Amino acid sequence: MTLIAPTLQAFFTDRLTRQLQASPETIASYRDALRLLLDFAQQKAGKAPSVLGWDDLDEELIAAFLAHLEDERGNSIRTRNLRLTAIRSLFRYAALRHPEHADVIARVLSIPPKRFEKRNITFLTEEEMEALIAAPDDTRWEGRRDRAMLTLAIQAGLRVSELIGLDCADVVLGTGGHVRCEGKGRKERTVPLTSTAQAVLSPWLRERAGRPQDPLFCTRTGRRMSRDAIERRLTVHTKAATERCPSLAGKRLHPHVLRHSCAMALLQAGVDTTVIALWLGHADTRSTQPYLHADLAIKERALALVTPTTVTPGRYKPSDAVLAFLEGL
């Protein structure tokens, strides 16, 4: 029986790291998925992960693992599908190295992702964005940092990972002011900054007084903020902003909502979807389509263009033979 361990190690060290040059986030996601799978297989087969074979990870066990994620761990269908993507990637790699297990591998690769309900995206109105940005306390260091962070997140439409990864040198102020960031797939992009955003970022950069390679948004000790820290700060400021703007009470805010809000603001201003895709760093303009579905104003404008017909249905008949001749030329 061929063991999984050597192929699993080569999958991470050779396939993902050297051949594909996968991002640290991708490697971490695949690591977590396969670690959960091996723990589950150990419980079911009674074998240590180092001695598991490919026949132990058959279609039946993988299907049971996916059901375990949903039923016992409470994972969403999106998370379940994400774990399946990692498993399928490993098995596609194994198919090249272990053709003797082709039947087992093929059955695992045949497991489809689950369909799930796609809901409309959540975004903030202009009034809600202003209330959220005004919520941090300017008399405290953390408040000034958070105001600059929220302003940049909303105006530039950055992912939370991009926000965390910003260095002081990535923000350029003045004429042609912009922010540089590295998005998914290590794609770098530059996003212009409005004069309003520059007015908030300029005093923060002076106060931050960091070296070019220092994190733009940091903790009191100078370390980069974590994803959890940004989510906690957003929760705190949302609660404060709700007192000024009650409509925020009905919305569940997370950092990605700020990115959605940027996209919706651009769309409502009449910016073309291809430009919005470039602004957000989308690899495909199809990723921008959900914003069109979420914008009720666009649908209302389209409806206004449709006027009810007042002409009685019928077939046109010329009133004169000469006119009929001319129409037929």
Tab-separated table of C-alpha atoms in Angstrom, residues 76-243:
chain	number	residue	atom	x	y	z
A	76	SER	CA	-21.072	26.916	5.973
A	77	ILE	CA	-21.423	25.432	2.491
A	78	ARG	CA	-18.836	27.930	1.243
A	79	THR	CA	-16.317	26.655	3.803
A	80	ARG	CA	-17.209	23.056	2.967
A	81	ASN	CA	-16.528	23.754	-0.723
A	82	LEU	CA	-13.261	25.495	0.140
A	83	ARG	CA	-12.076	22.401	2.044
A	84	LEU	CA	-13.093	20.233	-0.912
A	85	THR	CA	-11.019	22.423	-3.243
A	86	ALA	CA	-7.913	21.705	-1.154
A	87	ILE	CA	-8.637	17.961	-1.156
A	88	ARG	CA	-9.210	17.886	-4.911
A	89	SER	CA	-5.968	19.767	-5.501
A	90	LEU	CA	-4.028	17.155	-3.497
A	91	PHE	CA	-5.713	14.263	-5.289
A	92	ARG	CA	-5.073	15.747	-8.743
A	93	TYR	CA	-1.398	15.949	-7.808
A	94	ALA	CA	-1.497	12.380	-6.482
A	95	ALA	CA	-3.041	11.112	-9.745
A	96	LEU	CA	0.216	11.933	-11.546
A	97	ARG	CA	2.381	10.168	-8.969
A	98	HIS	CA	0.220	7.159	-8.158
A	99	PRO	CA	-1.563	5.816	-11.259
A	100	GLU	CA	-2.039	2.511	-9.422
A	101	HIS	CA	-4.646	4.278	-7.270
A	102	ALA	CA	-6.390	5.920	-10.208
A	103	ASP	CA	-9.785	4.392	-9.434
A	104	VAL	CA	-9.845	5.670	-5.829
A	105	ILE	CA	-8.545	9.090	-6.856
A	106	ALA	CA	-11.060	9.409	-9.722
A	107	ARG	CA	-13.995	8.690	-7.408
A	108	VAL	CA	-12.818	11.359	-4.951
A	109	LEU	CA	-12.361	13.885	-7.754
A	110	SER	CA	-15.915	13.189	-8.876
A	111	ILE	CA	-17.353	14.619	-5.619
A	112	PRO	CA	-19.023	17.901	-6.685
A	113	PRO	CA	-19.128	21.177	-4.759
A	114	LYS	CA	-22.453	21.986	-3.154
A	115	ARG	CA	-24.746	24.663	-4.472
A	116	PHE	CA	-25.602	27.444	-2.057
A	117	GLU	CA	-27.887	30.436	-1.904
A	118	LYS	CA	-26.241	33.600	-3.172
A	119	ARG	CA	-27.579	36.556	-1.244
A	120	ASN	CA	-27.373	40.196	-2.192
A	121	ILE	CA	-24.282	41.909	-0.876
A	122	THR	CA	-24.416	44.260	2.103
A	123	PHE	CA	-23.160	47.802	1.598
A	124	LEU	CA	-23.343	51.171	3.312
A	125	THR	CA	-25.113	54.273	2.092
A	126	GLU	CA	-23.249	57.585	1.929
A	127	GLU	CA	-24.834	58.690	5.215
A	128	GLU	CA	-23.838	55.420	6.913
A	129	MET	CA	-20.258	55.668	5.639
A	130	GLU	CA	-19.947	59.203	6.986
A	131	ALA	CA	-21.326	58.130	10.367
A	132	LEU	CA	-18.902	55.205	10.588
A	133	ILE	CA	-15.864	57.310	9.677
A	134	ALA	CA	-16.879	59.960	12.234
A	135	ALA	CA	-17.347	57.376	15.011
A	136	PRO	CA	-13.704	56.978	16.224
A	137	ASP	CA	-12.643	59.309	19.044
A	138	ASP	CA	-10.136	61.837	17.635
A	139	THR	CA	-8.819	62.637	21.112
A	140	ARG	CA	-7.237	59.153	21.374
A	141	TRP	CA	-4.362	57.703	19.336
A	142	GLU	CA	-6.369	54.601	18.453
A	143	GLY	CA	-9.267	56.787	17.294
A	144	ARG	CA	-7.099	58.771	14.891
A	145	ARG	CA	-5.585	55.557	13.560
A	146	ASP	CA	-9.001	53.955	13.116
A	147	ARG	CA	-10.449	56.980	11.332
A	148	ALA	CA	-7.601	56.923	8.818
A	149	MET	CA	-7.963	53.155	8.441
A	150	LEU	CA	-11.726	53.259	7.855
A	151	THR	CA	-11.401	56.153	5.424
A	152	LEU	CA	-8.798	54.317	3.361
A	153	ALA	CA	-10.698	51.022	3.451
A	154	ILE	CA	-13.903	52.645	2.184
A	155	GLN	CA	-12.387	54.998	-0.374
A	156	ALA	CA	-9.866	52.534	-1.870
A	157	GLY	CA	-11.984	49.393	-1.475
A	158	LEU	CA	-9.144	47.363	0.023
A	159	ARG	CA	-9.435	43.800	1.253
A	160	VAL	CA	-8.633	43.404	4.944
A	161	SER	CA	-5.439	41.486	4.055
A	162	GLU	CA	-4.379	44.376	1.797
A	163	LEU	CA	-5.121	46.870	4.566
A	164	ILE	CA	-3.017	44.899	7.042
A	165	GLY	CA	-0.128	44.584	4.576
A	166	LEU	CA	0.221	48.309	3.851
A	167	ASP	CA	3.528	49.981	4.732
A	168	CYS	CA	4.034	53.695	5.325
A	169	ALA	CA	5.746	54.047	1.943
A	170	ASP	CA	2.707	52.634	0.141
A	171	VAL	CA	0.745	55.879	0.579
A	172	VAL	CA	1.726	58.791	-1.669
A	173	LEU	CA	0.102	62.165	-0.977
A	174	GLY	CA	-0.125	65.358	-3.001
A	175	THR	CA	-0.720	65.671	-6.734
A	176	GLY	CA	-1.495	62.227	-8.082
A	177	GLY	CA	-1.939	60.869	-4.555
A	178	HIS	CA	-2.464	57.122	-4.438
A	179	VAL	CA	-2.022	53.949	-2.417
A	180	ARG	CA	-0.165	50.855	-3.620
A	181	CYS	CA	-1.186	47.392	-2.457
A	182	GLU	CA	-0.665	43.741	-3.286
A	183	GLY	CA	-3.872	41.766	-3.792
A	184	LYS	CA	-4.811	38.194	-4.546
A	185	GLY	CA	-2.405	36.273	-6.725
A	186	ARG	CA	0.355	38.743	-5.839
A	187	LYS	CA	-1.158	41.265	-8.238
A	188	GLU	CA	-0.046	44.791	-7.425
A	189	ARG	CA	-2.361	47.697	-8.111
A	190	THR	CA	-2.491	51.423	-7.508
A	191	VAL	CA	-5.668	53.173	-6.353
A	192	PRO	CA	-6.028	56.990	-6.497
A	193	LEU	CA	-6.850	58.880	-3.320
A	194	THR	CA	-9.442	61.624	-3.068
A	195	SER	CA	-8.595	64.949	-1.461
A	196	THR	CA	-10.851	63.989	1.476
A	197	ALA	CA	-8.942	60.763	2.062
A	198	GLN	CA	-5.609	62.593	1.798
A	199	ALA	CA	-6.778	65.141	4.367
A	200	VAL	CA	-7.334	62.310	6.855
A	201	LEU	CA	-4.218	60.290	5.987
A	202	SER	CA	-1.776	63.229	5.989
A	203	PRO	CA	-1.934	63.996	9.749
A	204	TRP	CA	-1.950	60.281	10.542
A	205	LEU	CA	1.271	59.722	8.565
A	206	ARG	CA	2.928	62.612	10.409
A	207	GLU	CA	1.825	61.225	13.747
A	208	ARG	CA	2.754	57.664	12.787
A	209	ALA	CA	6.263	58.871	11.815
A	210	GLY	CA	7.177	55.384	10.662
A	211	ARG	CA	9.988	54.230	8.432
A	212	PRO	CA	9.047	53.314	4.831
A	213	GLN	CA	8.871	49.597	5.644
A	214	ASP	CA	6.902	50.016	8.887
A	215	PRO	CA	3.206	49.024	8.931
A	216	LEU	CA	0.873	51.898	8.149
A	217	PHE	CA	-1.691	50.761	10.719
A	218	CYS	CA	-0.153	49.237	13.814
A	219	THR	CA	-0.791	48.459	17.456
A	220	ARG	CA	0.594	50.486	20.358
A	221	THR	CA	3.679	48.266	20.282
A	222	GLY	CA	4.300	48.875	16.575
A	223	ARG	CA	3.154	45.463	15.315
A	224	ARG	CA	0.838	44.994	12.362
A	225	MET	CA	-2.816	44.784	13.246
A	226	SER	CA	-4.430	41.386	12.875
A	227	ARG	CA	-7.649	40.577	11.036
A	228	ASP	CA	-9.386	39.943	14.364
A	229	ALA	CA	-8.223	43.305	15.727
A	230	ILE	CA	-9.655	45.167	12.729
A	231	GLU	CA	-12.953	43.294	13.054
A	232	ARG	CA	-13.151	44.202	16.756
A	233	ARG	CA	-12.461	47.872	16.055
A	234	LEU	CA	-15.112	47.893	13.337
A	235	THR	CA	-17.639	46.387	15.746
A	236	VAL	CA	-16.880	49.046	18.354
A	237	HIS	CA	-17.214	51.923	15.888
A	238	THR	CA	-20.368	50.495	14.300
A	239	LYS	CA	-22.019	50.490	17.704
A	240	ALA	CA	-21.081	54.145	18.228
A	241	ALA	CA	-22.115	55.143	14.699
A	242	THR	CA	-25.525	53.508	15.116
A	243	GLU	CA	-26.499	56.216	17.615
